[in-house]
PDB file of C-alpha atoms in Angstrom:
ATOM      1  CA  MET A   1      71.562  13.953 106.339  1.00 54.00           C
ATOM      2  CA  VAL A   2      69.274  14.839 109.238  1.00 54.00           C
ATOM      3  CA  THR A   3      69.288  13.229 112.648  1.00 52.00           C
ATOM      4  CA  ASN A   4      66.782  13.330 115.448  1.00 58.00           C
ATOM      5  CA  SER A   5      67.583  13.821 119.112  1.00 48.00           C
ATOM      6  CA  GLU A   6      68.768  10.265 119.655  1.00 52.00           C
ATOM      7  CA  GLY A   7      70.993  10.186 116.580  1.00 47.00           C
ATOM      8  CA  HIS A   8      68.630   8.361 114.195  1.00 45.00           C
ATOM      9  CA  VAL A   9      68.860   9.492 110.597  1.00 41.00           C
ATOM     10  CA  ASP A  10      65.840  10.781 108.706  1.00 48.00           C
ATOM     11  CA  GLY A  11      65.672  10.649 104.905  1.00 41.00           C
ATOM     12  CA  GLY A  12      65.990  13.790 102.843  1.00 42.00           C
ATOM     13  CA  ASP A  13      67.480  17.134 103.572  1.00 45.00           C
ATOM     14  CA  LYS A  14      65.222  19.065 105.930  1.00 42.00           C
ATOM     15  CA  ARG A  15      67.330  22.174 106.228  1.00 41.00           C
ATOM     16  CA  GLU A  16      65.372  25.257 107.147  1.00 41.00           C
ATOM     17  CA  SER A  17      68.237  27.706 106.776  1.00 42.00           C
ATOM     18  CA  PRO A  18      67.877  29.988 103.777  1.00 41.00           C
ATOM     19  CA  ASP A  19      71.652  30.214 103.611  1.00 43.00           C
ATOM     20  CA  SER A  20      73.489  27.141 104.784  1.00 41.00           C
ATOM     21  CA  SER A  21      76.840  28.627 103.849  1.00 41.00           C
ATOM     22  CA  ALA A  22      76.942  30.810 106.956  1.00 40.00           C
ATOM     23  CA  GLN A  23      79.783  29.976 109.214  1.00 42.00           C
ATOM     24  CA  SER A  24      78.917  29.504 112.867  1.00 41.00           C
ATOM     25  CA  LYS A  25      82.234  30.014 114.530  1.00 40.00           C
ATOM     26  CA  SER A  26      82.973  33.457 115.937  1.00 42.00           C
ATOM     27  CA  PRO A  27      86.285  34.258 117.634  1.00 40.00           C
ATOM     28  CA  ARG A  28      86.511  35.229 121.258  1.00 41.00           C
ATOM     29  CA  THR A  29      89.225  37.538 122.446  1.00 38.00           C
ATOM     30  CA  LEU A  30      91.454  37.759 125.465  1.00 37.00           C
ATOM     31  CA  ARG A  31      89.774  40.980 126.446  1.00 39.00           C
ATOM     32  CA  ASN A  32      86.441  39.198 126.530  1.00 40.00           C
ATOM     33  CA  PHE A  33      87.972  36.646 128.844  1.00 36.00           C
ATOM     34  CA  MET A  34      89.356  39.249 131.177  1.00 37.00           C
ATOM     35  CA  HIS A  35      86.466  41.719 131.228  1.00 38.00           C
ATOM     36  CA  GLY A  36      83.257  40.112 130.026  1.00 37.00           C
ATOM     37  CA  ASN A  37      83.159  36.386 130.737  1.00 36.00           C
ATOM     38  CA  ARG A  38      80.143  35.630 132.896  1.00 37.00           C
ATOM     39  CA  GLU A  39      81.473  32.229 133.870  1.00 34.00           C
ATOM     40  CA  THR A  40      84.324  33.670 135.889  1.00 33.00           C
ATOM     41  CA  SER A  41      84.420  32.061 139.309  1.00 35.00           C
ATOM     42  CA  GLY A  42      85.746  35.121 141.054  1.00 38.00           C
ATOM     43  CA  ALA A  43      89.090  36.853 141.445  1.00 41.00           C
ATOM     44  CA  SER A  44      91.989  34.660 142.459  1.00 42.00           C
ATOM     45  CA  ALA A  45      95.206  35.464 144.229  1.00 47.00           C
ATOM     46  CA  PRO A  46      97.921  36.950 141.992  1.00 51.00           C
ATOM     47  CA  GLU A  47     100.144  34.341 140.385  1.00 53.00           C
ATOM     48  CA  THR A  48     103.721  34.677 139.271  1.00 55.00           C
ATOM     49  CA  VAL A  49     104.741  33.781 135.748  1.00 51.00           C
ATOM     50  CA  THR A  50     106.430  30.652 137.090  1.00 55.00           C
ATOM     51  CA  ASP A  51     103.302  29.581 138.985  1.00 57.00           C
ATOM     52  CA  ARG A  52     101.116  30.060 135.944  1.00 53.00           C
ATOM     53  CA  ARG A  53     103.562  28.246 133.670  1.00 54.00           C
ATOM     54  CA  GLU A  54     103.729  25.244 136.014  1.00 56.00           C
ATOM     55  CA  LYS A  55      99.967  25.177 136.324  1.00 51.00           C
ATOM     56  CA  ALA A  56      99.487  25.527 132.602  1.00 50.00           C
ATOM     57  CA  GLU A  57     101.890  22.750 131.676  1.00 51.00           C
ATOM     58  CA  CYS A  58      99.947  20.225 133.721  1.00 47.00           C
ATOM     59  CA  HIS A  59      96.588  21.515 132.477  1.00 47.00           C
ATOM     60  CA  THR A  60      94.709  18.947 130.422  1.00 42.00           C
ATOM     61  CA  ALA A  61      93.320  21.440 127.872  1.00 41.00           C
ATOM     62  CA  ARG A  62      94.858  20.700 124.482  1.00 41.00           C
ATOM     63  CA  MET A  63      95.535  24.186 123.224  1.00 42.00           C
ATOM     64  CA  TYR A  64      96.702  23.055 119.818  1.00 40.00           C
ATOM     65  CA  ALA A  65      94.307  20.140 119.255  1.00 40.00           C
ATOM     66  CA  PRO A  66      92.853  20.497 115.748  1.00 40.00           C
ATOM     67  CA  GLU A  67      89.086  20.555 115.273  1.00 38.00           C
ATOM     68  CA  GLU A  68      88.040  18.982 118.540  1.00 39.00           C
ATOM     69  CA  SER A  69      86.916  19.889 122.028  1.00 37.00           C
ATOM     70  CA  ASP A  70      88.646  18.982 125.255  1.00 37.00           C
ATOM     71  CA  ARG A  71      85.857  16.612 126.126  1.00 37.00           C
ATOM     72  CA  GLY A  72      88.110  14.491 128.297  1.00 34.00           C
ATOM     73  CA  VAL A  73      88.206  17.182 130.960  1.00 36.00           C
ATOM     74  CA  VAL A  74      85.717  16.431 133.744  1.00 35.00           C
ATOM     75  CA  PRO A  75      85.955  18.979 136.588  1.00 37.00           C
ATOM     76  CA  GLN A  76      84.990  17.784 140.037  1.00 38.00           C
ATOM     77  CA  ASN A  77      81.781  19.094 141.621  1.00 40.00           C
ATOM     78  CA  ARG A  78      82.318  21.611 144.366  1.00 40.00           C
ATOM     79  CA  PRO A  79      80.195  21.953 147.487  1.00 39.00           C
ATOM     80  CA  ASN A  80      77.163  24.146 146.995  1.00 37.00           C
ATOM     81  CA  ASN A  81      78.465  26.808 149.325  1.00 38.00           C
ATOM     82  CA  GLU A  82      81.536  27.155 147.115  1.00 39.00           C
ATOM     83  CA  ALA A  83      79.643  27.685 143.860  1.00 37.00           C
ATOM     84  CA  PRO A  84      81.070  30.633 141.929  1.00 35.00           C
ATOM     85  CA  ALA A  85      79.486  34.000 142.574  1.00 36.00           C
ATOM     86  CA  GLU A  86      77.932  35.844 139.642  1.00 37.00           C
ATOM     87  CA  ALA A  87      77.857  39.553 138.971  1.00 37.00           C
ATOM     88  CA  GLU A  88      74.680  41.502 139.646  1.00 35.00           C
ATOM     89  CA  GLY A  89      72.617  41.517 136.490  1.00 38.00           C
ATOM     90  CA  GLU A  90      74.582  38.547 135.100  1.00 42.00           C
ATOM     91  CA  GLU A  91      73.069  36.013 137.419  1.00 44.00           C
ATOM     92  CA  GLY A  92      71.225  33.921 134.877  1.00 44.00           C
ATOM     93  CA  ARG A  93      73.870  31.369 133.893  1.00 44.00           C
ATOM     94  CA  PRO A  94      73.214  28.141 135.778  1.00 43.00           C
ATOM     95  CA  ARG A  95      75.814  26.971 138.246  1.00 41.00           C
ATOM     96  CA  ILE A  96      76.560  23.407 139.292  1.00 34.00           C
ATOM     97  CA  LYS A  97      73.386  21.494 140.027  1.00 35.00           C
ATOM     98  CA  GLU A  98      72.586  20.531 143.583  1.00 33.00           C
ATOM     99  CA  ASN A  99      70.536  17.372 143.251  1.00 33.00           C
ATOM    100  CA  ALA A 100      72.115  14.729 141.064  1.00 34.00           C
ATOM    101  CA  ARG A 101      69.650  11.982 140.248  1.00 37.00           C
ATOM    102  CA  PRO A 102      70.460   8.263 139.940  1.00 35.00           C
ATOM    103  CA  THR A 103      68.929   8.198 136.445  1.00 38.00           C
ATOM    104  CA  HIS A 104      71.631  10.532 135.208  1.00 42.00           C
ATOM    105  CA  THR A 105      74.823   9.449 133.517  1.00 42.00           C
ATOM    106  CA  SER A 106      78.393  10.785 133.376  1.00 42.00           C
ATOM    107  CA  PRO A 107      79.110  14.471 134.125  1.00 44.00           C
ATOM    108  CA  ALA A 108      79.385  17.068 131.391  1.00 44.00           C
ATOM    109  CA  GLN A 109      82.322  19.480 131.219  1.00 40.00           C
ATOM    110  CA  ASN A 110      80.739  21.855 133.708  1.00 42.00           C
ATOM    111  CA  GLY A 111      80.315  19.140 136.342  1.00 43.00           C
ATOM    112  CA  GLU A 112      76.576  18.775 135.754  1.00 53.00           C
ATOM    113  CA  ARG A 113      75.084  15.371 135.136  1.00 58.00           C
ATOM    114  CA  VAL A 114      73.094  14.845 131.982  1.00 64.00           C
ATOM    115  CA  SER A 115      70.204  12.469 131.363  1.00 74.00           C
ATOM    116  CA  GLN A 116      70.504   9.343 129.272  1.00 80.00           C
ATOM    117  CA  GLY A 117      68.607  11.096 126.474  1.00 89.00           C
ATOM    118  CA  LEU A 118      70.971  14.064 126.471  1.00 93.00           C
ATOM    119  CA  ALA A 119      73.921  11.681 126.509  1.00 93.00           C
ATOM    120  CA  GLY A 120      72.531  10.277 123.250  1.00 93.00           C
ATOM    121  CA  VAL A 121      72.382  13.785 121.792  1.00 95.00           C
ATOM    122  CA  ARG A 122      76.004  14.357 122.699  1.00 94.00           C
ATOM    123  CA  GLN A 123      77.112  11.041 121.243  1.00 94.00           C
ATOM    124  CA  ALA A 124      75.282  11.736 117.976  1.00 95.00           C
ATOM    125  CA  ALA A 125      76.795  15.244 117.821  1.00 95.00           C
ATOM    126  CA  ARG A 126      80.265  13.780 118.309  1.00 94.00           C
ATOM    127  CA  GLN A 127      79.902  11.069 115.672  1.00 95.00           C
ATOM    128  CA  ARG A 128      78.048  12.973 112.927  1.00 94.00           C
ATOM    129  CA  LYS A 129      79.353  16.508 112.600  1.00 93.00           C
ATOM    130  CA  GLN A 130      77.284  17.527 109.577  1.00 90.00           C
ATOM    131  CA  GLU A 131      73.838  16.317 110.602  1.00 88.00           C
ATOM    132  CA  LYS A 132      70.995  18.271 112.163  1.00 94.00           C
ATOM    133  CA  PHE A 133      68.869  17.525 115.210  1.00 96.00           C
ATOM    134  CA  THR A 134      65.179  17.506 114.340  1.00 95.00           C
ATOM    135  CA  THR A 135      63.650  16.781 117.771  1.00 94.00           C
ATOM    136  CA  LEU A 136      65.156  18.489 120.785  1.00 97.00           C
ATOM    137  CA  LEU A 137      62.347  20.221 122.669  1.00 97.00           C
ATOM    138  CA  HIS A 138      61.106  16.992 124.282  1.00 96.00           C
ATOM    139  CA  HIS A 139      64.337  16.988 126.308  1.00 97.00           C
ATOM    140  CA  VAL A 140      62.949  20.011 128.183  1.00 97.00           C
ATOM    141  CA  THR A 141      61.482  17.906 130.973  1.00 97.00           C
ATOM    142  CA  GLU A 142      60.175  18.874 134.389  1.00 97.00           C
ATOM    143  CA  ALA A 143      63.319  17.348 135.893  1.00 97.00           C
ATOM    144  CA  LEU A 144      65.561  19.486 133.682  1.00 97.00           C
ATOM    145  CA  LEU A 145      63.542  22.602 134.512  1.00 98.00           C
ATOM    146  CA  ARG A 146      63.929  21.790 138.189  1.00 98.00           C
ATOM    147  CA  ASP A 147      67.687  21.392 137.813  1.00 97.00           C
ATOM    148  CA  SER A 148      67.813  24.675 135.930  1.00 97.00           C
ATOM    149  CA  PHE A 149      65.876  26.417 138.707  1.00 98.00           C
ATOM    150  CA  TYR A 150      68.247  25.144 141.384  1.00 97.00           C
ATOM    151  CA  GLY A 151      71.191  26.275 139.275  1.00 94.00           C
ATOM    152  CA  LEU A 152      70.115  29.920 139.538  1.00 95.00           C
ATOM    153  CA  LYS A 153      71.540  32.360 142.045  1.00 93.00           C
ATOM    154  CA  ARG A 154      69.117  32.655 144.941  1.00 95.00           C
ATOM    155  CA  GLU A 155      69.707  36.315 145.729  1.00 94.00           C
ATOM    156  CA  ALA A 156      69.732  37.542 142.119  1.00 92.00           C
ATOM    157  CA  ALA A 157      67.947  40.709 141.070  1.00 93.00           C
ATOM    158  CA  THR A 158      64.419  40.205 139.769  1.00 94.00           C
ATOM    159  CA  GLY A 159      63.193  40.825 136.247  1.00 95.00           C
ATOM    160  CA  VAL A 160      60.022  42.596 135.128  1.00 95.00           C
ATOM    161  CA  ASP A 161      57.941  39.921 136.864  1.00 96.00           C
ATOM    162  CA  GLY A 162      59.319  40.901 140.280  1.00 96.00           C
ATOM    163  CA  VAL A 163      59.384  37.221 141.331  1.00 97.00           C
ATOM    164  CA  THR A 164      62.276  36.135 143.551  1.00 97.00           C
ATOM    165  CA  TRP A 165      63.867  32.708 143.640  1.00 97.00           C
ATOM    166  CA  LYS A 166      62.506  32.064 147.140  1.00 97.00           C
ATOM    167  CA  GLU A 167      58.965  32.992 146.175  1.00 97.00           C
ATOM    168  CA  TYR A 168      59.010  30.705 143.149  1.00 98.00           C
ATOM    169  CA  GLU A 169      60.278  27.786 145.226  1.00 98.00           C
ATOM    170  CA  THR A 170      56.985  27.779 147.121  1.00 97.00           C
ATOM    171  CA  GLY A 171      54.833  25.222 145.334  1.00 97.00           C
ATOM    172  CA  LEU A 172      57.697  24.532 142.945  1.00 98.00           C
ATOM    173  CA  ALA A 173      56.457  21.177 141.643  1.00 98.00           C
ATOM    174  CA  GLU A 174      53.127  22.632 140.514  1.00 98.00           C
ATOM    175  CA  ARG A 175      54.775  25.728 139.058  1.00 98.00           C
ATOM    176  CA  LEU A 176      57.205  23.653 136.987  1.00 98.00           C
ATOM    177  CA  ARG A 177      54.431  21.326 135.843  1.00 98.00           C
ATOM    178  CA  ASP A 178      52.512  24.324 134.545  1.00 98.00           C
ATOM    179  CA  LEU A 179      55.626  25.859 132.961  1.00 98.00           C
ATOM    180  CA  HIS A 180      56.503  22.566 131.274  1.00 98.00           C
ATOM    181  CA  GLY A 181      52.999  22.309 129.839  1.00 98.00           C
ATOM    182  CA  ARG A 182      53.093  25.851 128.458  1.00 98.00           C
ATOM    183  CA  VAL A 183      56.486  25.285 126.818  1.00 98.00           C
ATOM    184  CA  HIS A 184      55.308  22.146 125.022  1.00 97.00           C
ATOM    185  CA  ARG A 185      51.879  23.537 124.057  1.00 96.00           C
ATOM    186  CA  GLY A 186      53.472  26.649 122.600  1.00 95.00           C
ATOM    187  CA  ALA A 187      51.676  28.783 125.185  1.00 96.00           C
ATOM    188  CA  TYR A 188      54.864  29.949 126.905  1.00 97.00           C
ATOM    189  CA  ARG A 189      55.500  33.669 126.360  1.00 96.00           C
ATOM    190  CA  ALA A 190      58.870  35.272 126.925  1.00 96.00           C
ATOM    191  CA  GLN A 191      58.852  38.486 128.962  1.00 96.00           C
ATOM    192  CA  PRO A 192      61.022  41.523 128.205  1.00 95.00           C
ATOM    193  CA  SER A 193      64.324  41.877 130.009  1.00 94.00           C
ATOM    194  CA  ARG A 194      64.671  44.591 132.636  1.00 94.00           C
ATOM    195  CA  ARG A 195      67.439  46.968 131.580  1.00 92.00           C
ATOM    196  CA  VAL A 196      69.991  48.030 134.190  1.00 91.00           C
ATOM    197  CA  TYR A 197      73.503  49.425 133.854  1.00 90.00           C
ATOM    198  CA  ILE A 198      76.758  48.452 135.534  1.00 89.00           C
ATOM    199  CA  PRO A 199      79.936  50.549 135.427  1.00 90.00           C
ATOM    200  CA  LYS A 200      82.839  49.492 133.209  1.00 85.00           C
ATOM    201  CA  ALA A 201      86.514  49.900 134.028  1.00 86.00           C
ATOM    202  CA  ASP A 202      86.842  52.789 131.555  1.00 85.00           C
ATOM    203  CA  GLY A 203      84.055  54.759 133.210  1.00 86.00           C
ATOM    204  CA  ARG A 204      81.348  53.885 130.701  1.00 86.00           C
ATOM    205  CA  GLN A 205      78.268  51.839 131.566  1.00 86.00           C
ATOM    206  CA  ARG A 206      77.448  48.370 130.298  1.00 86.00           C
ATOM    207  CA  PRO A 207      73.738  47.652 129.652  1.00 86.00           C
ATOM    208  CA  ILE A 208      72.568  44.429 131.260  1.00 89.00           C
ATOM    209  CA  GLY A 209      69.253  42.654 130.713  1.00 91.00           C
ATOM    210  CA  ILE A 210      67.725  40.841 133.688  1.00 94.00           C
ATOM    211  CA  ALA A 211      65.291  38.165 132.551  1.00 95.00           C
ATOM    212  CA  ALA A 212      62.112  37.155 134.370  1.00 96.00           C
ATOM    213  CA  LEU A 213      62.552  34.103 136.581  1.00 97.00           C
ATOM    214  CA  GLU A 214      60.645  31.659 134.366  1.00 98.00           C
ATOM    215  CA  ASP A 215      62.610  32.858 131.357  1.00 97.00           C
ATOM    216  CA  LYS A 216      65.837  32.111 133.221  1.00 96.00           C
ATOM    217  CA  ILE A 217      64.608  28.616 134.034  1.00 97.00           C
ATOM    218  CA  VAL A 218      63.614  27.730 130.465  1.00 98.00           C
ATOM    219  CA  GLN A 219      66.737  29.340 129.013  1.00 96.00           C
ATOM    220  CA  GLY A 220      68.912  27.331 131.385  1.00 96.00           C
ATOM    221  CA  ALA A 221      67.252  24.103 130.266  1.00 97.00           C
ATOM    222  CA  VAL A 222      67.706  24.978 126.588  1.00 97.00           C
ATOM    223  CA  VAL A 223      71.371  25.883 127.139  1.00 95.00           C
ATOM    224  CA  THR A 224      71.944  22.488 128.783  1.00 95.00           C
ATOM    225  CA  ILE A 225      70.511  20.773 125.701  1.00 97.00           C
ATOM    226  CA  LEU A 226      72.393  22.885 123.162  1.00 96.00           C
ATOM    227  CA  ASN A 227      75.648  22.405 125.056  1.00 95.00           C
ATOM    228  CA  GLN A 228      75.474  18.691 124.300  1.00 95.00           C
ATOM    229  CA  ILE A 229      75.785  19.588 120.612  1.00 96.00           C
ATOM    230  CA  TYR A 230      78.068  22.583 120.550  1.00 94.00           C
ATOM    231  CA  GLU A 231      80.567  21.358 123.125  1.00 94.00           C
ATOM    232  CA  GLU A 232      81.381  18.655 120.569  1.00 94.00           C
ATOM    233  CA  ASP A 233      81.849  21.255 117.823  1.00 94.00           C
ATOM    234  CA  PHE A 234      83.915  23.921 119.580  1.00 92.00           C
ATOM    235  CA  LEU A 235      87.680  23.920 119.261  1.00 89.00           C
ATOM    236  CA  GLY A 236      89.834  22.871 122.177  1.00 88.00           C
ATOM    237  CA  PHE A 237      91.488  26.281 122.468  1.00 85.00           C
ATOM    238  CA  SER A 238      88.154  28.121 122.748  1.00 89.00           C
ATOM    239  CA  TYR A 239      87.462  29.344 126.282  1.00 88.00           C
ATOM    240  CA  GLY A 240      84.827  32.083 126.065  1.00 83.00           C
ATOM    241  CA  PHE A 241      81.409  31.507 127.638  1.00 83.00           C
ATOM    242  CA  ARG A 242      81.795  27.732 127.887  1.00 88.00           C
ATOM    243  CA  PRO A 243      80.860  25.446 130.817  1.00 88.00           C
ATOM    244  CA  GLY A 244      83.726  24.383 133.043  1.00 88.00           C
ATOM    245  CA  ARG A 245      86.079  27.036 131.674  1.00 89.00           C
ATOM    246  CA  SER A 246      87.185  30.442 132.880  1.00 88.00           C
ATOM    247  CA  PRO A 247      89.498  33.300 131.850  1.00 86.00           C
ATOM    248  CA  HIS A 248      92.197  31.709 134.009  1.00 91.00           C
ATOM    249  CA  ASP A 249      92.121  28.554 131.878  1.00 92.00           C
ATOM    250  CA  GLY A 250      92.580  30.676 128.765  1.00 91.00           C
ATOM    251  CA  LEU A 251      95.501  32.525 130.355  1.00 91.00           C
ATOM    252  CA  ASP A 252      97.094  29.219 131.356  1.00 92.00           C
ATOM    253  CA  ALA A 253      96.886  27.993 127.768  1.00 90.00           C
ATOM    254  CA  LEU A 254      98.270  31.313 126.522  1.00 90.00           C
ATOM    255  CA  THR A 255     101.209  30.952 128.905  1.00 91.00           C
ATOM    256  CA  VAL A 256     102.027  27.565 127.439  1.00 91.00           C
ATOM    257  CA  GLY A 257     101.749  28.921 123.912  1.00 89.00           C
ATOM    258  CA  ILE A 258     104.074  31.879 124.349  1.00 91.00           C
ATOM    259  CA  THR A 259     106.664  29.932 126.355  1.00 91.00           C
ATOM    260  CA  ARG A 260     106.857  26.851 124.135  1.00 92.00           C
ATOM    261  CA  LYS A 261     106.496  28.541 120.754  1.00 89.00           C
ATOM    262  CA  ARG A 262     108.479  31.322 119.145  1.00 89.00           C
ATOM    263  CA  VAL A 263     106.026  34.212 119.468  1.00 89.00           C
ATOM    264  CA  ASN A 264     106.831  37.715 118.224  1.00 89.00           C
ATOM    265  CA  TRP A 265     103.405  39.334 118.481  1.00 89.00           C
ATOM    266  CA  VAL A 266     100.361  39.063 120.732  1.00 87.00           C
ATOM    267  CA  LEU A 267      97.206  40.585 119.238  1.00 88.00           C
ATOM    268  CA  ASP A 268      94.501  41.894 121.558  1.00 87.00           C
ATOM    269  CA  ALA A 269      91.286  42.546 119.616  1.00 87.00           C
ATOM    270  CA  ASP A 270      87.671  43.216 120.507  1.00 85.00           C
ATOM    271  CA  ILE A 271      84.414  43.705 118.629  1.00 85.00           C
ATOM    272  CA  ARG A 272      82.820  46.941 119.752  1.00 84.00           C
ATOM    273  CA  GLY A 273      79.159  46.577 120.699  1.00 82.00           C
ATOM    274  CA  PHE A 274      78.975  42.959 119.506  1.00 84.00           C
ATOM    275  CA  PHE A 275      75.983  41.914 121.609  1.00 84.00           C
ATOM    276  CA  ASP A 276      74.183  45.194 120.998  1.00 84.00           C
ATOM    277  CA  ASN A 277      74.382  44.746 117.206  1.00 86.00           C
ATOM    278  CA  LEU A 278      73.975  40.996 116.805  1.00 89.00           C
ATOM    279  CA  ASP A 279      71.846  40.208 113.740  1.00 92.00           C
ATOM    280  CA  HIS A 280      68.932  37.941 114.683  1.00 93.00           C
ATOM    281  CA  GLU A 281      68.576  36.467 111.201  1.00 93.00           C
ATOM    282  CA  TRP A 282      72.213  35.460 110.983  1.00 94.00           C
ATOM    283  CA  LEU A 283      72.156  34.018 114.497  1.00 93.00           C
ATOM    284  CA  LEU A 284      69.291  31.731 113.500  1.00 94.00           C
ATOM    285  CA  LYS A 285      71.140  30.755 110.308  1.00 95.00           C
ATOM    286  CA  PHE A 286      74.120  29.691 112.395  1.00 94.00           C
ATOM    287  CA  LEU A 287      71.909  27.650 114.710  1.00 95.00           C
ATOM    288  CA  GLN A 288      70.231  25.921 111.795  1.00 96.00           C
ATOM    289  CA  HIS A 289      73.512  24.295 110.792  1.00 95.00           C
ATOM    290  CA  ARG A 290      72.894  21.891 113.688  1.00 96.00           C
ATOM    291  CA  VAL A 291      69.401  22.567 115.041  1.00 97.00           C
ATOM    292  CA  ALA A 292      66.450  21.701 112.803  1.00 96.00           C
ATOM    293  CA  ASP A 293      63.754  21.447 115.476  1.00 97.00           C
ATOM    294  CA  PRO A 294      61.308  24.254 114.552  1.00 96.00           C
ATOM    295  CA  ARG A 295      59.855  24.383 118.061  1.00 96.00           C
ATOM    296  CA  MET A 296      63.292  24.917 119.597  1.00 97.00           C
ATOM    297  CA  LEU A 297      64.084  27.642 117.064  1.00 96.00           C
ATOM    298  CA  ARG A 298      60.748  29.396 117.748  1.00 96.00           C
ATOM    299  CA  LEU A 299      61.532  29.323 121.459  1.00 95.00           C
ATOM    300  CA  ILE A 300      64.851  31.066 120.875  1.00 95.00           C
ATOM    301  CA  GLN A 301      63.133  33.610 118.617  1.00 94.00           C
ATOM    302  CA  LYS A 302      60.726  34.463 121.432  1.00 95.00           C
ATOM    303  CA  TRP A 303      63.645  35.540 123.607  1.00 94.00           C
ATOM    304  CA  LEU A 304      65.241  37.536 120.820  1.00 92.00           C
ATOM    305  CA  LYS A 305      61.993  39.412 120.138  1.00 92.00           C
ATOM    306  CA  ALA A 306      60.842  39.899 123.745  1.00 93.00           C
ATOM    307  CA  GLY A 307      62.330  43.392 123.931  1.00 92.00           C
ATOM    308  CA  VAL A 308      63.606  45.301 126.941  1.00 91.00           C
ATOM    309  CA  SER A 309      61.914  47.336 129.644  1.00 92.00           C
ATOM    310  CA  GLU A 310      63.712  50.388 130.991  1.00 90.00           C
ATOM    311  CA  GLU A 311      62.035  52.381 133.763  1.00 87.00           C
ATOM    312  CA  GLY A 312      58.701  50.898 132.772  1.00 85.00           C
ATOM    313  CA  THR A 313      59.005  51.690 129.065  1.00 90.00           C
ATOM    314  CA  TRP A 314      59.125  48.777 126.628  1.00 91.00           C
ATOM    315  CA  SER A 315      61.237  48.901 123.481  1.00 88.00           C
ATOM    316  CA  GLU A 316      61.518  46.386 120.662  1.00 88.00           C
ATOM    317  CA  THR A 317      64.780  44.579 120.002  1.00 86.00           C
ATOM    318  CA  LYS A 318      65.247  44.271 116.249  1.00 87.00           C
ATOM    319  CA  VAL A 319      68.952  43.646 116.639  1.00 88.00           C
ATOM    320  CA  GLY A 320      71.176  42.623 119.527  1.00 85.00           C
ATOM    321  CA  THR A 321      70.640  40.509 122.610  1.00 85.00           C
ATOM    322  CA  PRO A 322      70.528  41.550 126.280  1.00 80.00           C
ATOM    323  CA  GLN A 323      73.867  40.906 127.943  1.00 79.00           C
ATOM    324  CA  GLY A 324      73.584  38.912 131.126  1.00 72.00           C
ATOM    325  CA  ALA A 325      70.834  36.521 130.022  1.00 71.00           C
ATOM    326  CA  VAL A 326      71.285  32.761 130.187  1.00 75.00           C
ATOM    327  CA  ALA A 327      70.754  31.902 126.530  1.00 70.00           C
ATOM    328  CA  THR A 328      70.961  35.164 124.590  1.00 56.00           C
ATOM    329  CA  ALA A 329      74.391  36.452 125.551  1.00 53.00           C
TER     330      ALA A 329
END
């Protein structure tokens, strides 16, 4: 069965995936939580084991809930001046929105408010786990682009376009109107990410891709839409790279697990160079389990194929995605 953005069912099987047997769940590891999660809200004061256990036991995340998300958790919005800081080069992920509109409905897990149309997407995703969404791009509205823009870090490093947040805000309404038109006409072109390096704890350097400002805006809008689907699919004990969650939440759940269950071993595993070696074809196959809007898929392909620019030299990206981007890492 195939469903459109509002949950209506279309006849026939319109799958575009050449291999629908691909599985779309990939494990996250504790090391990812502790060293690579770009949704971390900053370092907190050290906690004792007792403090963490008490905090974890009252936490609403259902660590052992089978096959469902913790969608009952609705974090409270924080004041704008308390929004979590983001690492240099990892600034793209939108933070809590600043201007909630009366036409919006209940908050999502990350505290953001979603439109009535997106609420319909989420409801359809919750009720029909095997169906695909055939029309999603029309949810990329000027209002959503505006919210995405105001979710970006104002002092973030610039991409290859050299445009700052403050500069783009001048004449914002007209800029977003033009951007919206290009996205829906198919005239929008993704720009390459600017490659920079940040030091890792072991002395090595992590490559980071800084997207152009308009790419960040459109990616943020697309992530908001896709989250309505995938937040209904993810397991409750999954904490990596998800809105409203942090490494601390994962550690709290781990504390509960090892104190309430008889645990003999704790396995710490990581996938070396995962983002650098991500297969584009397989990524699209995974997406096509739920997303059957060809325009949305082409938009994601544009970001995957945009390449990277390092010291003015462009290079093609046949595999991998730039770490630090909003939608591609």
